[in-house]
């Protein structure tokens, strides 16, 4: 197809029109444009990393929405904000389900991440949202965040004599925050079990690539090859994950039952909601054995908590690494944040929950960091269970919709000078954080609409706290090249493979202590 199909050129055909008349799919609608595909592999031979750039290039030829095939699976790729608004945000229930075609159900039976939209999906999302509201973050989780971030600052200070890669210490900080928030205990009794749980979780998720391959190419699962052996190892890893998570949940249940003071951790919130809404009167063991019943139970909470803990650690760590990398190029913006912090809370102090609303410039810089270098360039894939028509184009049932956020973040129609780092674009005329009328005018790091990230409030609070603490105690600089006397360049293109998380490489920075900060008193600050 030589001519680009623009949004304006698309036929004016009402969305969802003639949905009950199957004959009209061929008579009244067109096939989505896209490159020709090959048997078995689809368009895999035409896609190169970074995938978001490949899709940008395809969009210039095939238009703002086009289709590709990865193996037998059809993908509808969206590169336009108006189409995103029509389908992702306002498209209705048929666009709310997450894609699960590549995940073997015997290894991950039920999970809100892959559940189709319906009562079960709404139950899981409702329980999760109630467990991490802004009020709960402010009242029960804020001190946990401050304690772990403060410990992270002390570790940065210990390595501040030279350039360092903060990734490992940062990951420990975020993992400790989420672990404490998740299970509410860092006792010696639960620590070994939790370590086994996290190792099992990492092992299980590391096998997902093979699961996606066998899901995309089902015939591979029937071949007497290492693929089938890998599947057996994956099932064993999932069982270890289930067993260790069950130990943690049983321990937490005992604390919830005998609690002298109310447990406010994420898992306890979920368990209390289950008890309130599920009056079945059976034991925990029965709940684990009765996998196929349709009531939300402790088994479901296992996967919900695992998704919250493991996914949250990876996502926040990647995004904070990008923020650190970008700030190392932005000394003026660092200074403005430091001035804002000093004018609000004084030198060496840390912000309380009520202070975050009064730190508009810090939050604007973080939002611009999210726009400029997000942790990933694609939203969670959305499953389309039934046939639909959009602007005259047939979107087939069982296809997967994927939003490429790179064009949304760098569209000159949405942003003034999109390739420049301008935090002020998120501030209004009074210097306060701007409230956008449309969802697509905000960074898409946490996705939008019903499939938006449930943990957005907590994730943004952690990012704000880490940046506020870091710039209170340090100035971030790049390592100096001894040959030239100039700072080394960081690889700001990042390491992104397929749909996975993106993170900067060659990541050595200097965290230079600011004058007047007494680090020997840092760990004695009351929270």
Coordinates of C-alpha atoms in Angstrom, one line a residue:
X1 CA 0.0 0.0 0.0
X2 CA 1.7 3.1 -1.2
X3 CA -0.5 5.9 0.0
X4 CA -0.8 6.7 3.7
X5 CA -4.2 6.4 5.2
X6 CA -4.9 9.3 7.5
X7 CA -7.6 9.6 10.2
X8 CA -9.4 12.1 8.0
X9 CA -9.4 9.7 5.0
X10 CA -11.1 6.9 7.0
X11 CA -14.7 6.3 6.0
X12 CA -17.4 7.8 8.2
X13 CA -18.8 4.5 9.6
X14 CA -20.3 4.5 13.0
X15 CA -18.5 2.5 15.7
X16 CA -20.4 -0.7 16.6
X17 CA -22.8 -0.2 13.7
X18 CA -24.5 -3.4 12.3
X19 CA -22.8 -5.5 14.9
X20 CA -25.5 -8.1 14.9
X21 CA -25.5 -8.6 11.1
X22 CA -22.5 -10.8 10.4
X23 CA -22.9 -10.4 6.6
X24 CA -22.2 -6.7 6.9
X25 CA -18.6 -7.3 8.0
X26 CA -17.6 -7.9 4.4
X27 CA -20.2 -5.6 2.7
X28 CA -19.9 -2.5 4.8
X29 CA -16.4 -2.5 6.2
X30 CA -12.8 -2.6 5.0
X31 CA -9.9 -4.7 6.3
X32 CA -7.5 -2.7 8.4
X33 CA -4.5 -1.6 6.4
X34 CA -1.1 -3.2 7.1
X35 CA 1.8 -5.1 5.7
X36 CA 1.4 -8.4 4.0
X37 CA 2.2 -11.4 6.3
X38 CA 3.8 -14.8 5.8
X39 CA 2.4 -18.1 6.9
X40 CA 3.2 -19.2 10.5
X41 CA 5.4 -16.2 11.4
X42 CA 3.1 -13.3 10.3
X43 CA 5.1 -10.0 10.2
X44 CA 7.8 -11.0 12.6
X45 CA 10.4 -10.7 9.9
X46 CA 9.5 -7.0 9.3
X47 CA 9.7 -5.9 13.0
X48 CA 13.0 -4.8 14.5
X49 CA 13.8 -3.4 17.9
X50 CA 13.1 -0.8 19.1
X51 CA 9.5 -1.9 18.3
X52 CA 7.9 1.5 18.9
X53 CA 10.1 3.0 16.2
X54 CA 9.2 0.2 13.8
X55 CA 5.5 0.9 14.4
X56 CA 6.1 4.6 14.0
X57 CA 7.6 3.9 10.6
X58 CA 4.7 1.6 9.6
X59 CA 2.2 4.2 10.7
X60 CA 3.6 6.7 8.1
X61 CA 2.7 4.2 5.4
X62 CA -0.4 2.5 6.7
X63 CA -2.1 5.2 8.8
X64 CA -2.8 5.8 12.5
X65 CA -4.4 2.4 13.0
X66 CA -3.2 -0.7 11.2
X67 CA -2.8 -4.4 11.7
X68 CA 0.1 -6.8 11.9
X69 CA 0.4 -10.5 12.7
X70 CA 2.8 -12.0 15.2
X71 CA 2.5 -15.6 14.5
X72 CA -1.2 -16.3 14.0
X73 CA -2.3 -13.5 16.4
X74 CA -3.7 -10.3 14.8
X75 CA -2.7 -7.0 16.4
X76 CA -4.4 -3.6 15.8
X77 CA -1.7 -1.0 16.4
X78 CA -2.9 2.5 17.4
X79 CA -0.6 5.5 16.9
X80 CA -3.1 8.4 17.3
X81 CA -4.6 10.2 20.3
X82 CA -8.1 10.5 18.9
X83 CA -8.3 6.8 18.2
X84 CA -7.0 6.1 21.7
X85 CA -9.7 8.3 23.1
X86 CA -12.4 6.6 21.0
X87 CA -11.4 3.0 21.7
X88 CA -9.3 2.8 24.9
X89 CA -11.0 5.5 27.0
X90 CA -14.5 5.6 25.7
X91 CA -14.7 2.4 23.6
X92 CA -16.9 0.4 26.0
X93 CA -16.6 -2.9 27.7
X94 CA -15.4 -4.9 24.6
X95 CA -12.1 -2.9 24.8
X96 CA -11.5 -3.3 28.5
X97 CA -10.2 -6.8 28.7
X98 CA -6.5 -7.5 28.8
X99 CA -4.9 -9.9 26.3
X100 CA -4.2 -13.4 27.5
X101 CA -3.7 -15.3 24.3
X102 CA 0.0 -15.9 25.0
X103 CA -0.4 -17.0 28.7
X104 CA -0.9 -20.8 29.4
X105 CA -3.9 -21.0 31.7
X106 CA -2.6 -24.0 33.5
X107 CA 0.4 -22.0 34.7
X108 CA -1.5 -18.9 35.8
X109 CA -5.2 -19.9 36.2
X110 CA -6.7 -16.6 37.3
X111 CA -5.3 -13.1 37.5
X112 CA -6.8 -9.6 37.0
X113 CA -3.9 -8.9 34.6
X114 CA -5.3 -11.3 32.1
X115 CA -9.0 -11.7 33.2
X116 CA -11.7 -10.8 30.7
X117 CA -13.8 -7.8 31.5
X118 CA -16.7 -8.8 33.7
X119 CA -17.8 -9.4 37.3
X120 CA -14.6 -11.1 38.3
X121 CA -12.4 -8.4 36.7
X122 CA -14.4 -5.6 38.4
X123 CA -14.2 -7.4 41.7
X124 CA -10.4 -7.6 41.6
X125 CA -10.0 -4.1 40.5
X126 CA -12.4 -2.7 43.1
X127 CA -10.6 -4.6 45.9
X128 CA -7.3 -3.3 44.8
X129 CA -8.4 0.3 44.4
X130 CA -9.9 0.3 47.9
X131 CA -6.6 -1.1 49.3
X132 CA -4.4 1.7 47.9
X133 CA -6.5 4.8 47.8
X134 CA -4.8 8.2 48.3
X135 CA -6.1 8.3 51.9
X136 CA -4.6 4.9 52.7
X137 CA -1.3 5.9 51.1
X138 CA -1.2 9.1 53.1
X139 CA -2.2 7.6 56.5
X140 CA -0.8 4.1 56.5
X141 CA 1.9 3.8 53.8
X142 CA 3.7 7.2 53.8
X143 CA 5.9 6.5 56.8
X144 CA 6.9 3.2 55.3
X145 CA 8.0 5.0 52.1
X146 CA 9.9 7.7 54.0
X147 CA 11.8 5.1 56.2
X148 CA 13.0 3.1 53.2
X149 CA 13.8 6.1 51.1
X150 CA 15.8 7.6 54.0
X151 CA 17.8 4.3 54.2
X152 CA 18.4 4.6 50.5
X153 CA 19.7 8.1 51.0
X154 CA 22.2 6.8 53.6
X155 CA 23.4 4.1 51.1
X156 CA 23.9 6.8 48.5
X157 CA 25.9 8.9 50.9
X158 CA 28.2 5.9 51.6
X159 CA 29.0 5.6 47.9
X160 CA 29.1 9.4 47.2
X161 CA 32.9 9.6 47.0
X162 CA 32.7 8.5 43.4
X163 CA 30.4 7.5 40.5
X164 CA 28.0 4.7 41.3
X165 CA 25.2 2.8 39.7
X166 CA 22.3 3.2 42.2
X167 CA 20.1 0.5 40.6
X168 CA 20.7 -2.3 43.2
X169 CA 20.2 -0.1 46.2
X170 CA 17.2 1.5 44.5
X171 CA 15.6 -1.8 43.8
X172 CA 16.1 -2.9 47.4
X173 CA 14.5 0.4 48.6
X174 CA 11.4 -0.1 46.4
X175 CA 11.1 -3.8 47.1
X176 CA 11.3 -3.1 50.9
X177 CA 8.6 -0.5 50.5
X178 CA 6.3 -2.8 48.6
X179 CA 7.0 -5.8 50.7
X180 CA 6.1 -4.0 53.9
X181 CA 3.1 -2.4 52.3
X182 CA 2.1 -5.8 50.9
X183 CA 2.5 -8.0 54.0
X184 CA 2.9 -5.5 56.9
X185 CA 5.7 -7.4 58.5
X186 CA 9.5 -7.5 58.3
X187 CA 9.9 -9.9 61.2
X188 CA 12.6 -12.5 61.3
X189 CA 9.9 -15.2 61.1
X190 CA 8.5 -14.1 57.8
X191 CA 11.7 -12.9 56.2
X192 CA 13.0 -16.3 55.0
X193 CA 9.6 -17.2 53.6
X194 CA 9.3 -13.9 51.9
X195 CA 12.8 -14.3 50.3
X196 CA 11.7 -17.7 48.9
X197 CA 8.5 -16.1 47.7
X198 CA 10.2 -13.3 45.8
X199 CA 12.8 -15.7 44.3
X200 CA 10.0 -18.0 43.1
X201 CA 8.2 -15.0 41.7
X202 CA 11.3 -13.9 39.8
X203 CA 11.8 -17.4 38.5
X204 CA 8.2 -17.7 37.3
X205 CA 8.1 -14.3 35.5
X206 CA 11.5 -15.0 33.9
X207 CA 9.9 -17.9 32.1
X208 CA 7.2 -15.8 30.5
X209 CA 9.0 -15.3 27.2
X210 CA 8.8 -19.0 26.5
X211 CA 5.1 -18.9 27.5
X212 CA 4.5 -16.1 25.0
X213 CA 6.2 -18.1 22.2
X214 CA 4.2 -21.2 22.7
X215 CA 1.0 -19.1 23.0
X216 CA 1.8 -17.4 19.7
X217 CA 2.8 -20.6 18.0
X218 CA 0.6 -23.3 19.6
X219 CA 2.1 -26.1 17.5
X220 CA 5.4 -25.7 19.4
X221 CA 3.7 -27.0 22.6
X222 CA 3.1 -30.3 20.8
X223 CA 6.7 -30.9 19.7
X224 CA 9.0 -33.2 21.7
X225 CA 11.5 -30.4 22.3
X226 CA 13.0 -28.4 25.1
X227 CA 9.9 -26.1 24.9
X228 CA 7.8 -28.8 26.6
X229 CA 10.5 -29.4 29.2
X230 CA 10.6 -25.7 29.9
X231 CA 6.8 -25.8 30.4
X232 CA 7.2 -28.5 33.0
X233 CA 9.8 -26.4 34.8
X234 CA 7.5 -23.5 34.7
X235 CA 4.7 -25.4 36.3
X236 CA 7.0 -26.5 39.1
X237 CA 8.1 -22.9 39.6
X238 CA 4.5 -21.7 39.8
X239 CA 3.8 -24.4 42.4
X240 CA 6.7 -23.2 44.5
X241 CA 5.4 -19.7 44.1
X242 CA 1.9 -20.8 45.2
X243 CA 3.2 -22.7 48.2
X244 CA 5.4 -19.9 49.6
X245 CA 2.7 -17.2 49.0
X246 CA 0.2 -19.4 50.8
X247 CA 2.6 -19.5 53.8
X248 CA 2.7 -15.7 53.9
X249 CA -1.1 -15.4 53.5
X250 CA -1.7 -17.9 56.4
X251 CA 0.8 -16.0 58.6
X252 CA -1.0 -12.8 57.7
X253 CA -4.4 -14.3 58.4
X254 CA -3.3 -15.2 61.9
X255 CA -2.2 -11.7 62.5
X256 CA -5.4 -10.3 61.1
X257 CA -7.4 -12.7 63.3
X258 CA -5.5 -12.0 66.5
X259 CA -4.5 -8.4 65.8
X260 CA -4.3 -6.2 68.8
X261 CA -4.0 -3.2 66.5
X262 CA -5.4 -3.2 63.0
X263 CA -3.2 -4.4 60.1
X264 CA -3.3 -1.9 57.3
X265 CA -1.1 -3.6 54.8
X266 CA -2.3 -4.3 51.2
X267 CA -2.8 -8.0 51.7
X268 CA -4.8 -7.5 54.9
X269 CA -7.0 -5.0 53.2
X270 CA -7.7 -7.6 50.4
X271 CA -8.3 -10.4 53.0
X272 CA -10.7 -8.3 55.0
X273 CA -12.6 -7.4 51.8
X274 CA -12.8 -11.1 50.8
X275 CA -14.1 -12.0 54.3
X276 CA -16.7 -9.2 54.0
X277 CA -17.9 -10.2 50.5
X278 CA -17.4 -14.0 50.6
X279 CA -19.5 -15.8 53.3
X280 CA -18.8 -19.3 52.1
X281 CA -17.5 -20.7 55.5
X282 CA -14.8 -22.9 54.1
X283 CA -11.1 -23.3 55.1
X284 CA -8.1 -21.8 53.5
X285 CA -7.0 -25.3 52.3
X286 CA -10.3 -25.8 50.6
X287 CA -10.0 -22.5 48.9
X288 CA -6.7 -23.5 47.4
X289 CA -8.0 -26.9 46.3
X290 CA -11.1 -25.5 44.8
X291 CA -9.5 -23.6 42.0
X292 CA -12.4 -23.5 39.6
X293 CA -15.1 -21.9 41.6
X294 CA -16.1 -18.4 40.6
X295 CA -15.9 -16.6 44.0
X296 CA -12.9 -14.3 44.6
X297 CA -10.9 -15.9 47.4
X298 CA -7.4 -16.2 48.9
X299 CA -6.1 -18.0 45.8
X300 CA -7.0 -15.0 43.7
X301 CA -5.4 -12.7 46.2
X302 CA -2.2 -14.6 45.8
X303 CA -1.9 -13.7 42.2
X304 CA -3.2 -10.2 42.8
X305 CA -0.5 -9.6 45.5
X306 CA 2.2 -11.1 43.4
X307 CA 1.3 -8.8 40.5
X308 CA 1.3 -5.8 42.8
X309 CA 4.7 -6.7 44.4
X310 CA 6.7 -7.9 41.4
X311 CA 5.3 -5.7 38.8
X312 CA 5.5 -2.6 41.0
X313 CA 9.1 -3.2 41.9
X314 CA 10.2 -3.5 38.3
X315 CA 8.1 -0.6 37.0
X316 CA 9.0 2.0 39.7
X317 CA 12.7 1.0 39.6
X318 CA 12.9 1.4 35.8
X319 CA 11.0 4.8 35.9
X320 CA 13.1 6.1 38.8
X321 CA 16.3 5.2 36.9
X322 CA 15.1 7.2 33.9
X323 CA 14.4 10.2 36.2
X324 CA 17.8 10.0 37.7
X325 CA 19.4 9.8 34.3
X326 CA 17.5 12.8 33.0
X327 CA 18.1 14.9 36.1
X328 CA 21.9 14.4 35.6
X329 CA 21.5 16.5 32.4
X330 CA 19.3 19.1 34.1
X331 CA 21.3 21.2 36.7
X332 CA 18.9 24.2 36.4
X333 CA 15.8 22.1 37.0
X334 CA 17.5 20.4 40.0
X335 CA 18.3 23.8 41.4
X336 CA 14.7 25.0 41.0
X337 CA 13.4 21.9 42.8
X338 CA 15.9 22.4 45.6
X339 CA 14.7 26.0 46.0
X340 CA 11.1 24.9 46.0
X341 CA 11.8 22.3 48.7
X342 CA 13.8 24.8 50.8
X343 CA 11.1 27.5 50.6
X344 CA 8.4 25.0 51.7
X345 CA 10.0 22.8 54.3
X346 CA 13.5 24.2 55.0
X347 CA 16.9 22.7 54.5
X348 CA 17.4 19.0 55.3
X349 CA 13.7 18.3 56.1
X350 CA 11.5 15.9 54.2
X351 CA 8.0 16.5 52.8
X352 CA 4.9 15.3 54.5
X353 CA 1.8 14.1 52.6
X354 CA 0.2 17.6 52.8
X355 CA 3.4 19.1 51.2
X356 CA 3.1 17.2 47.9
X357 CA 0.3 19.4 46.6
X358 CA 2.5 22.4 47.4
X359 CA 5.5 21.1 45.3
X360 CA 4.1 21.8 41.8
X361 CA 7.5 22.3 40.1
X362 CA 8.9 19.0 41.4
X363 CA 5.8 17.2 40.2
X364 CA 5.9 18.9 36.9
X365 CA 9.5 17.8 36.4
X366 CA 8.5 14.2 37.2
X367 CA 5.7 14.3 34.7
X368 CA 7.9 15.7 32.0
X369 CA 10.4 12.9 32.8
X370 CA 7.5 10.4 32.4
X371 CA 6.6 11.9 29.0
X372 CA 10.2 12.2 27.8
X373 CA 11.5 8.8 28.8
X374 CA 8.7 6.4 30.0
X375 CA 9.4 3.0 31.4
X376 CA 7.8 1.5 28.3
X377 CA 6.3 2.6 25.0
X378 CA 3.2 0.4 24.9
X379 CA 0.1 0.0 27.0
X380 CA -1.1 -3.3 28.4
X381 CA -2.4 -5.2 25.4
X382 CA -6.2 -5.2 25.2
X383 CA -8.2 -8.2 24.0
X384 CA -11.1 -7.6 21.6
X385 CA -13.5 -10.6 22.2
X386 CA -16.1 -9.7 19.5
X387 CA -16.0 -8.2 16.0
X388 CA -16.3 -4.4 15.8
X389 CA -16.2 -1.7 13.2
X390 CA -14.3 1.6 13.7
X391 CA -14.5 4.3 11.1
X392 CA -15.4 1.8 8.5
X393 CA -12.6 -0.7 9.4
X394 CA -13.3 -4.2 10.6
X395 CA -11.5 -5.0 13.9
X396 CA -11.8 -8.8 14.1
X397 CA -12.8 -10.8 17.1
X398 CA -10.0 -12.3 19.2
X399 CA -7.5 -9.7 18.0
X400 CA -5.3 -7.7 20.3
X401 CA -5.2 -3.9 20.5
X402 CA -1.9 -2.3 21.3
X403 CA -1.3 1.4 21.8
X404 CA 2.1 2.8 20.8
X405 CA 2.5 5.7 23.3
X406 CA 5.6 7.1 21.6
X407 CA 3.6 9.2 19.0
X408 CA 1.3 10.4 21.9
X409 CA 4.3 11.7 23.9
X410 CA 6.0 13.4 20.9
X411 CA 3.1 14.7 18.9
X412 CA 3.5 18.3 17.8
X413 CA -0.3 18.5 17.8
X414 CA -0.4 17.7 21.5
X415 CA 2.8 19.3 22.8
X416 CA 4.7 22.5 22.2
X417 CA 8.2 21.6 21.1
X418 CA 7.8 17.9 22.1
X419 CA 11.4 17.0 21.7
X420 CA 12.5 19.5 24.3
X421 CA 12.4 19.0 28.1
X422 CA 10.0 21.7 29.3
X423 CA 8.5 21.0 32.8
X424 CA 6.5 24.3 32.6
X425 CA 4.2 22.7 30.1
X426 CA 2.5 21.0 33.1
X427 CA 2.0 24.2 35.0
X428 CA -0.8 26.7 34.7
X429 CA -0.5 30.6 34.6
X430 CA -0.3 30.6 38.5
X431 CA 2.5 28.1 38.6
X432 CA 0.3 25.3 39.9
X433 CA 0.1 21.8 38.4
X434 CA -2.2 21.9 35.4
X435 CA -5.4 19.9 35.3
X436 CA -6.0 18.5 31.8
X437 CA -9.4 18.1 30.2
X438 CA -8.4 15.1 28.2
X439 CA -6.6 12.0 29.4
X440 CA -4.3 11.8 26.4
X441 CA -2.8 15.2 27.4
X442 CA -1.0 13.6 30.3
X443 CA 1.9 11.1 30.1
X444 CA 0.7 7.5 29.4
X445 CA 3.2 5.7 31.7
X446 CA 0.4 4.3 33.8
X447 CA -2.1 3.8 30.9
X448 CA -5.6 5.3 30.9
X449 CA -9.2 4.4 31.2
X450 CA -10.5 1.3 33.0
X451 CA -7.2 -0.5 32.3
X452 CA -5.2 2.3 33.9
X453 CA -2.6 1.4 36.5
X454 CA -4.3 0.7 39.8
X455 CA -1.2 1.5 41.7
X456 CA -0.6 4.9 40.1
X457 CA -1.2 6.9 43.3
X458 CA 1.4 4.8 45.2
X459 CA 3.9 4.7 42.4
X460 CA 3.8 8.5 41.9
X461 CA 4.2 9.0 45.7
X462 CA 7.3 6.8 45.7
X463 CA 8.8 8.7 42.8
X464 CA 8.0 12.1 44.3
X465 CA 9.5 11.0 47.7
X466 CA 12.7 9.6 46.2
X467 CA 13.3 12.7 44.1
X468 CA 12.5 15.1 47.0
X469 CA 14.8 13.3 49.3
X470 CA 17.6 12.9 46.7
X471 CA 17.6 16.6 45.8
X472 CA 17.3 17.7 49.4
X473 CA 20.6 15.8 50.2
X474 CA 22.4 15.6 46.9
X475 CA 23.0 17.1 43.5
X476 CA 23.1 14.6 40.7
X477 CA 25.9 14.7 38.2
X478 CA 27.4 12.5 35.5
X479 CA 30.7 10.9 35.8
X480 CA 33.6 13.0 34.4
X481 CA 35.8 11.6 31.6
X482 CA 39.4 12.0 32.8
X483 CA 40.6 12.4 29.2
X484 CA 38.4 15.2 28.2
X485 CA 37.3 16.7 31.5
X486 CA 33.7 16.5 30.2
X487 CA 30.8 14.4 31.6
X488 CA 30.3 11.0 30.1
X489 CA 27.2 10.7 27.9
X490 CA 24.5 8.3 29.0
X491 CA 22.8 6.0 26.6
X492 CA 19.4 7.8 26.7
X493 CA 17.9 5.6 24.1
X494 CA 17.6 2.9 26.7
X495 CA 17.4 -0.8 26.6
X496 CA 14.0 -1.9 25.2
X497 CA 13.3 -5.2 23.7
X498 CA 9.8 -5.9 22.3
X499 CA 7.1 -4.9 24.8
X500 CA 9.3 -5.2 27.9
X501 CA 10.3 -2.4 30.2
X502 CA 12.8 0.2 29.1
X503 CA 15.8 1.4 31.2
X504 CA 18.9 3.5 30.6
X505 CA 22.2 1.7 30.1
X506 CA 25.7 2.8 31.1
X507 CA 24.3 4.1 34.3
X508 CA 27.0 5.6 36.5
X509 CA 26.1 8.8 38.3
X510 CA 27.6 11.0 41.1
X511 CA 25.4 11.9 44.0
X512 CA 27.3 14.9 45.4
X513 CA 26.3 15.7 49.0
X514 CA 25.0 19.3 49.4
X515 CA 26.7 21.6 51.8
X516 CA 25.2 21.9 55.3
X517 CA 23.4 18.5 55.3
X518 CA 24.3 16.4 58.4
X519 CA 24.1 12.8 57.3
X520 CA 25.1 11.5 60.7
X521 CA 21.7 12.7 61.9
X522 CA 19.8 11.4 58.9
X523 CA 18.9 8.0 60.5
X524 CA 17.8 9.6 63.7
X525 CA 15.0 11.6 62.2
X526 CA 11.6 10.6 63.7
X527 CA 8.9 9.6 61.2

